Short mmCIF file of C-alpha atoms in Angstrom, two decimals:
data_model
loop_
_atom_site.label_atom_id
_atom_site.label_comp_id
_atom_site.label_asym_id
_atom_site.label_seq_id
_atom_site.Cartn_x
_atom_site.Cartn_y
_atom_site.Cartn_z
CA MET A 29 21.67 13.18 -9.01
CA LEU A 30 19.72 14.57 -6.33
CA TYR A 31 20.66 14.84 -2.66
CA PHE A 32 18.60 15.77 0.54
CA GLU A 33 20.36 18.85 -0.05
CA ASP A 34 19.04 19.53 -3.69
CA ILE A 35 15.34 18.89 -2.02
CA GLU A 36 13.68 22.11 -1.21
CA VAL A 37 10.36 22.06 1.10
CA GLY A 38 7.17 22.68 -0.67
CA GLU A 39 8.82 21.99 -4.31
CA ALA A 40 5.86 19.98 -6.45
CA ASP A 41 6.48 17.81 -8.98
CA ALA A 42 3.46 16.53 -11.57
CA PHE A 43 3.83 13.55 -13.94
CA GLY A 44 2.83 10.27 -15.40
CA ARG A 45 -0.04 8.54 -17.20
CA TYR A 46 -0.96 4.98 -16.50
CA GLU A 47 -3.75 3.59 -18.19
CA VAL A 48 -5.68 1.28 -15.99
CA THR A 49 -7.04 -1.75 -17.93
CA ARG A 50 -9.39 -4.69 -17.55
CA GLU A 51 -7.14 -7.86 -17.17
CA GLU A 52 -4.69 -5.70 -15.21
CA VAL A 53 -7.08 -5.04 -12.64
CA ILE A 54 -8.46 -8.77 -12.61
CA GLU A 55 -4.51 -10.07 -12.98
CA PHE A 56 -3.94 -8.19 -9.57
CA ALA A 57 -6.72 -8.95 -8.21
CA ARG A 58 -6.91 -12.37 -8.57
CA ARG A 59 -3.14 -12.46 -7.05
CA TYR A 60 -3.32 -9.98 -3.74
CA ASP A 61 -7.23 -9.17 -3.57
CA PRO A 62 -9.80 -11.80 -4.80
CA GLN A 63 -13.03 -9.83 -3.02
CA PRO A 64 -15.74 -10.13 -5.53
CA PHE A 65 -15.81 -6.41 -6.45
CA HIS A 66 -12.26 -6.16 -7.45
CA LEU A 67 -13.06 -9.37 -10.20
CA SER A 68 -16.72 -9.22 -11.41
CA ASP A 69 -19.29 -6.47 -12.84
CA GLU A 70 -22.08 -8.33 -11.89
CA ALA A 71 -20.61 -8.58 -8.16
CA ALA A 72 -19.48 -5.38 -8.46
CA ALA A 73 -22.67 -3.68 -8.99
CA GLN A 74 -24.10 -4.93 -5.75
CA THR A 75 -21.61 -2.36 -4.20
CA HIS A 76 -21.13 1.37 -4.25
CA PHE A 77 -18.35 0.54 -7.19
CA GLY A 78 -20.85 -0.23 -9.25
CA ARG A 79 -18.68 -1.62 -11.61
CA ILE A 80 -15.57 -3.95 -11.26
CA ALA A 81 -12.61 -1.09 -9.58
CA ALA A 82 -8.92 -2.20 -8.60
CA SER A 83 -8.11 -3.29 -5.48
CA GLY A 84 -6.77 -0.16 -3.54
CA TRP A 85 -3.11 -2.19 -3.75
CA HIS A 86 -2.93 -2.58 -7.34
CA SER A 87 -4.53 1.53 -7.50
CA CYS A 88 -0.74 2.40 -4.89
CA SER A 89 1.15 -0.08 -6.87
CA MET A 90 0.31 1.72 -10.01
CA THR A 91 1.59 4.93 -8.32
CA MET A 92 4.62 3.72 -7.26
CA ALA A 93 5.30 2.81 -10.89
CA MET A 94 5.11 6.21 -12.09
CA ILE A 95 6.84 7.36 -9.21
CA VAL A 96 9.84 5.46 -9.77
CA ALA A 97 9.54 5.88 -13.72
CA ARG A 98 9.89 9.61 -12.65
CA GLY A 99 12.59 8.99 -10.52
CA LYS A 100 14.43 7.74 -13.58
CA GLU A 101 14.21 11.05 -15.65
CA ARG A 102 15.21 13.34 -12.28
CA PRO A 103 17.39 10.77 -10.44
CA GLN A 104 17.65 10.71 -6.70
CA ALA A 105 19.62 9.34 -3.88
CA ALA A 106 16.79 7.54 -2.57
CA LEU A 107 16.99 4.99 -0.34
CA GLY A 108 13.35 3.51 0.09
CA ALA A 109 10.30 4.36 2.02
CA ALA A 110 10.00 4.31 5.80
CA GLY A 111 6.24 4.05 6.06
CA ILE A 112 3.05 5.29 4.38
CA ASP A 113 0.41 8.11 6.86
CA GLU A 114 -3.05 8.95 5.65
CA LEU A 115 -3.33 6.77 3.05
CA ARG A 116 -6.80 7.07 1.38
CA TRP A 117 -8.71 5.63 -1.55
CA LEU A 118 -10.55 8.78 -2.58
CA LYS A 119 -12.64 7.34 -5.27
CA PRO A 120 -12.67 4.20 -7.38
CA VAL A 121 -10.00 3.35 -9.93
CA TYR A 122 -12.15 1.80 -12.98
CA PRO A 123 -10.72 -0.31 -16.07
CA GLY A 124 -9.86 2.77 -18.96
CA ASP A 125 -8.39 4.78 -16.36
CA VAL A 126 -5.75 7.06 -17.04
CA LEU A 127 -4.08 8.01 -13.75
CA ARG A 128 -1.06 10.86 -13.40
CA VAL A 129 0.88 12.22 -10.24
CA ASP A 130 1.18 14.91 -8.35
CA THR A 131 3.59 15.62 -5.63
CA GLN A 132 4.57 18.08 -3.16
CA VAL A 133 7.73 17.95 -0.46
CA LEU A 134 6.24 18.69 3.19
CA ASP A 135 9.04 18.67 5.49
CA LYS A 136 12.91 16.90 5.29
CA ARG A 137 14.77 15.85 8.14
CA ALA A 138 18.45 15.01 8.63
CA SER A 139 18.44 11.95 10.63
CA VAL A 140 20.37 12.06 13.78
CA ARG A 141 20.97 8.81 13.88
CA ARG A 142 21.93 7.64 10.52
CA PRO A 143 24.64 10.69 9.44
CA GLY A 144 24.93 11.18 5.96
CA ILE A 145 20.67 10.01 5.63
CA GLY A 146 17.86 12.19 5.48
CA SER A 147 14.17 11.58 5.28
CA LEU A 148 11.22 13.96 3.49
CA ARG A 149 7.32 13.09 4.03
CA THR A 150 5.64 13.74 0.69
CA GLN A 151 2.61 14.05 -0.58
CA VAL A 152 1.51 12.27 -3.11
CA THR A 153 -1.94 12.34 -4.97
CA THR A 154 -3.00 10.45 -7.41
CA TYR A 155 -5.89 11.54 -10.11
CA ASN A 156 -7.73 9.99 -12.65
CA GLN A 157 -8.83 11.58 -16.76
CA LYS A 158 -11.52 13.56 -15.23
CA GLY A 159 -9.20 14.84 -12.51
CA GLU A 160 -10.73 13.55 -9.54
CA PRO A 161 -7.97 12.83 -6.98
CA VAL A 162 -8.37 9.05 -6.65
CA LEU A 163 -5.76 8.10 -4.15
CA ARG A 164 -3.81 10.53 -1.54
CA MET A 165 -0.82 9.36 0.79
CA ILE A 166 1.97 10.46 2.61
CA ALA A 167 5.33 8.39 2.33
CA ALA A 168 8.34 9.47 4.78
CA THR A 169 11.05 8.49 2.16
CA LEU A 170 15.15 8.23 3.01
CA ILE A 171 17.90 9.95 0.92
CA ARG A 172 20.93 9.64 0.94
CA CYS A 173 22.92 13.64 1.93
CA ARG A 174 25.82 14.47 -0.48
CA PRO A 175 28.71 12.68 -0.15
CA ALA A 176 31.70 14.94 1.21
CA ALA A 177 33.75 15.15 -1.75
CA ASP A 178 30.60 16.27 -4.12
CA HIS A 179 30.22 19.22 -1.45
CA THR A 180 31.85 21.58 -3.70
CA GLU A 181 29.61 20.78 -6.68
CA GLY A 182 26.36 21.71 -4.47
CA GLN A 183 24.43 24.99 -4.80
CA MET B 21 -21.32 -13.94 7.71
CA LEU B 22 -19.99 -11.76 10.22
CA TYR B 23 -21.54 -8.48 10.34
CA PHE B 24 -20.73 -4.82 12.26
CA GLU B 25 -22.57 -5.97 14.99
CA ASP B 26 -20.54 -9.71 15.38
CA ILE B 27 -17.64 -7.76 15.81
CA GLU B 28 -15.50 -7.29 19.26
CA VAL B 29 -13.24 -4.32 19.99
CA GLY B 30 -9.63 -5.87 20.93
CA GLU B 31 -10.57 -9.01 19.16
CA ALA B 32 -7.77 -10.23 17.58
CA ASP B 33 -6.92 -13.06 14.38
CA ALA B 34 -3.53 -14.78 13.95
CA PHE B 35 -3.40 -16.82 10.24
CA GLY B 36 -1.80 -17.05 7.35
CA ARG B 37 1.35 -18.47 5.63
CA TYR B 38 2.58 -16.82 2.80
CA GLU B 39 5.94 -18.34 0.82
CA VAL B 40 8.10 -15.44 -0.45
CA THR B 41 9.86 -16.59 -3.72
CA ARG B 42 12.04 -14.84 -6.08
CA GLU B 43 10.16 -15.30 -9.14
CA GLU B 44 7.32 -13.04 -7.76
CA VAL B 45 9.47 -10.53 -5.73
CA ILE B 46 10.87 -9.93 -9.08
CA GLU B 47 8.51 -9.91 -11.30
CA PHE B 48 6.51 -7.77 -8.42
CA ALA B 49 9.52 -4.85 -8.47
CA ARG B 50 10.33 -4.84 -12.38
CA ARG B 51 6.24 -3.84 -13.23
CA TYR B 52 5.35 -1.46 -9.68
CA ASP B 53 8.85 -0.75 -8.27
CA PRO B 54 11.59 -1.40 -10.32
CA GLN B 55 14.45 0.17 -8.06
CA PRO B 56 17.65 -1.87 -8.44
CA PHE B 57 17.49 -2.73 -4.94
CA HIS B 58 14.31 -4.78 -5.29
CA LEU B 59 15.69 -6.42 -8.66
CA SER B 60 19.50 -7.39 -8.39
CA ASP B 61 21.67 -8.81 -5.24
CA GLU B 62 24.51 -6.41 -6.40
CA ALA B 63 22.68 -3.27 -6.15
CA ALA B 64 20.69 -4.40 -2.96
CA ALA B 65 24.55 -5.34 -1.11
CA GLN B 66 25.60 -1.05 -1.76
CA THR B 67 22.33 -0.46 0.46
CA HIS B 68 21.59 -1.11 4.22
CA PHE B 69 18.66 -4.17 2.02
CA GLY B 70 21.96 -6.28 1.67
CA ARG B 71 20.77 -8.55 -0.49
CA ILE B 72 17.23 -8.45 -3.22
CA ALA B 73 14.05 -7.63 -1.18
CA ALA B 74 10.82 -6.78 -2.16
CA SER B 75 8.88 -4.39 -2.87
CA GLY B 76 6.66 -2.54 0.45
CA TRP B 77 3.73 -2.36 -1.55
CA HIS B 78 4.33 -6.23 -2.52
CA SER B 79 5.01 -6.78 1.22
CA CYS B 80 1.28 -4.96 1.45
CA SER B 81 -0.12 -6.64 -1.19
CA MET B 82 1.51 -10.31 0.17
CA THR B 83 -0.46 -8.99 3.00
CA MET B 84 -3.97 -8.51 1.60
CA ALA B 85 -3.92 -11.81 -0.04
CA MET B 86 -4.11 -13.61 3.48
CA ILE B 87 -6.37 -11.26 4.64
CA VAL B 88 -8.74 -12.32 1.63
CA ALA B 89 -8.23 -15.78 2.35
CA ARG B 90 -8.98 -15.48 5.72
CA GLY B 91 -12.20 -13.97 5.30
CA LYS B 92 -12.92 -16.33 2.73
CA GLU B 93 -12.41 -18.91 6.05
CA ARG B 94 -15.09 -16.26 7.99
CA PRO B 95 -16.35 -14.21 6.01
CA GLN B 96 -17.30 -10.82 7.00
CA ALA B 97 -19.78 -8.44 5.43
CA ALA B 98 -16.77 -6.20 3.82
CA LEU B 99 -17.22 -3.50 2.01
CA GLY B 100 -13.42 -2.67 1.17
CA ALA B 101 -11.37 -0.32 3.29
CA ALA B 102 -11.03 3.70 3.35
CA GLY B 103 -8.15 4.09 4.15
CA ILE B 104 -4.91 3.21 5.74
CA ASP B 105 -2.85 4.98 8.48
CA GLU B 106 0.76 4.51 10.23
CA LEU B 107 1.82 2.16 6.95
CA ARG B 108 5.40 0.74 8.30
CA TRP B 109 7.34 -1.43 6.92
CA LEU B 110 9.60 -2.35 9.65
CA LYS B 111 11.99 -4.84 7.81
CA PRO B 112 12.72 -5.68 5.07
CA VAL B 113 10.98 -8.98 3.35
CA TYR B 114 13.16 -11.37 1.19
CA PRO B 115 12.55 -14.44 -0.65
CA GLY B 116 12.41 -17.32 0.85
CA ASP B 117 10.96 -15.45 3.94
CA VAL B 118 7.46 -17.04 5.18
CA LEU B 119 4.78 -14.71 6.31
CA ARG B 120 2.02 -14.50 8.26
CA VAL B 121 -0.45 -12.12 9.94
CA ASP B 122 -2.12 -10.89 12.91
CA THR B 123 -4.65 -8.33 13.16
CA GLN B 124 -6.56 -6.84 16.47
CA VAL B 125 -9.64 -4.36 16.33
CA LEU B 126 -8.84 -1.31 17.51
CA ASP B 127 -12.21 0.71 17.22
CA LYS B 128 -15.33 0.31 15.47
CA ARG B 129 -18.15 3.02 15.32
CA ALA B 130 -21.60 3.00 13.18
CA SER B 131 -22.03 5.32 10.12
CA VAL B 132 -23.90 8.57 11.18
CA ARG B 133 -24.47 9.48 7.02
CA ARG B 134 -24.43 5.73 6.03
CA PRO B 135 -26.87 4.03 7.87
CA GLY B 136 -26.64 0.38 7.69
CA ILE B 137 -22.44 0.72 7.47
CA GLY B 138 -20.14 0.30 9.89
CA SER B 139 -16.19 1.13 9.68
CA LEU B 140 -13.44 -0.40 11.60
CA ARG B 141 -10.13 0.39 12.50
CA THR B 142 -8.01 -2.78 12.46
CA GLN B 143 -4.03 -2.78 13.31
CA VAL B 144 -2.48 -5.31 11.15
CA THR B 145 0.82 -6.84 11.85
CA THR B 146 2.65 -8.82 8.94
CA TYR B 147 5.69 -11.33 10.67
CA ASN B 148 8.48 -13.26 9.02
CA GLN B 149 9.32 -17.08 9.73
CA LYS B 150 11.56 -15.45 12.77
CA GLY B 151 8.64 -14.02 14.37
CA GLU B 152 9.98 -10.48 12.89
CA PRO B 153 7.41 -7.84 12.44
CA VAL B 154 8.07 -6.99 8.78
CA LEU B 155 4.90 -4.46 8.29
CA ARG B 156 2.16 -2.65 10.85
CA MET B 157 -0.98 -1.25 9.53
CA ILE B 158 -3.86 0.48 10.63
CA ALA B 159 -6.60 -0.60 8.06
CA ALA B 160 -10.09 1.42 7.83
CA THR B 161 -12.32 -0.63 6.65
CA LEU B 162 -15.85 -1.07 6.01
CA ILE B 163 -18.61 -3.58 6.75
CA ARG B 164 -22.57 -3.57 6.83
CA CYS B 165 -24.52 -3.83 9.43
CA ARG B 166 -26.62 -6.76 10.01
CA PRO B 167 -29.77 -6.47 8.07
CA ALA B 168 -33.39 -5.97 10.06
CA ALA B 169 -35.07 -9.60 9.14
CA ASP B 170 -31.56 -10.81 10.16
CA HIS B 171 -31.85 -8.85 13.98
CA THR B 172 -33.77 -12.24 15.71
CA GLU B 173 -31.12 -14.76 14.34
CA GLY B 174 -28.95 -12.24 17.10
CA GLN B 175 -24.75 -13.13 17.42
#
């Protein structure tokens, strides 16, 4: 289990493979973002999307699925996210795309108000199969510090 | 149809009613954010959530569902979102919560590079049934300007 003390600023990771299907794009959009350009190629053809494209929230959710799967391979004492800054949908995500993720830790800070907890700011970039960045964001997440009893195991 | 010219800075709106169910919280989390505190009350009891709570991306998606439904009542020439700033998950969203949304237009700007398109920055706040803000973000969205032929119809 990786704790706050184990995370190094600048540390990068690359992972994930998410195949975007037309069925899933439409299912997500029907429920959460039923704008015409997420539901129909005809409607999307009249916009800059050109053809049916995933909801931006769906792209975030698929990115999260890859992040959580990575966390199971490389467990962290994660306590969830406080927020996101500078979320940008850089390119449309289309059915047939295969997504992957790069992360880099930008900074870390021990909580003054909450001893035993630290926060990380991590830049997350999602790419399609052509290597084009489709989504970028900075995630502020909380992570537990190493429990006192474990200090001797430390680095 | 509301175009860029019809939107006034400072303009506020309040809408939506989304009942958060346990089934939907778990279904979303299983697919996109299978962290234990989104899937099980027992695991959530060991965190600050206390009991099963919705994925932050699910809260964003439910918020989007209310925004799109509002857009159908009050159609805008919307072209999607470029990005989000300062997204903050302020309080957990729990099964049984009933969400609603407030929006306020912070500023608007005609695109220099793309004539005929404008951008809006809108603060979006999602509240639970106790009136507590659970999510806040600033959405940067694109909207078409009124087509030239419609100018005489004015605002």
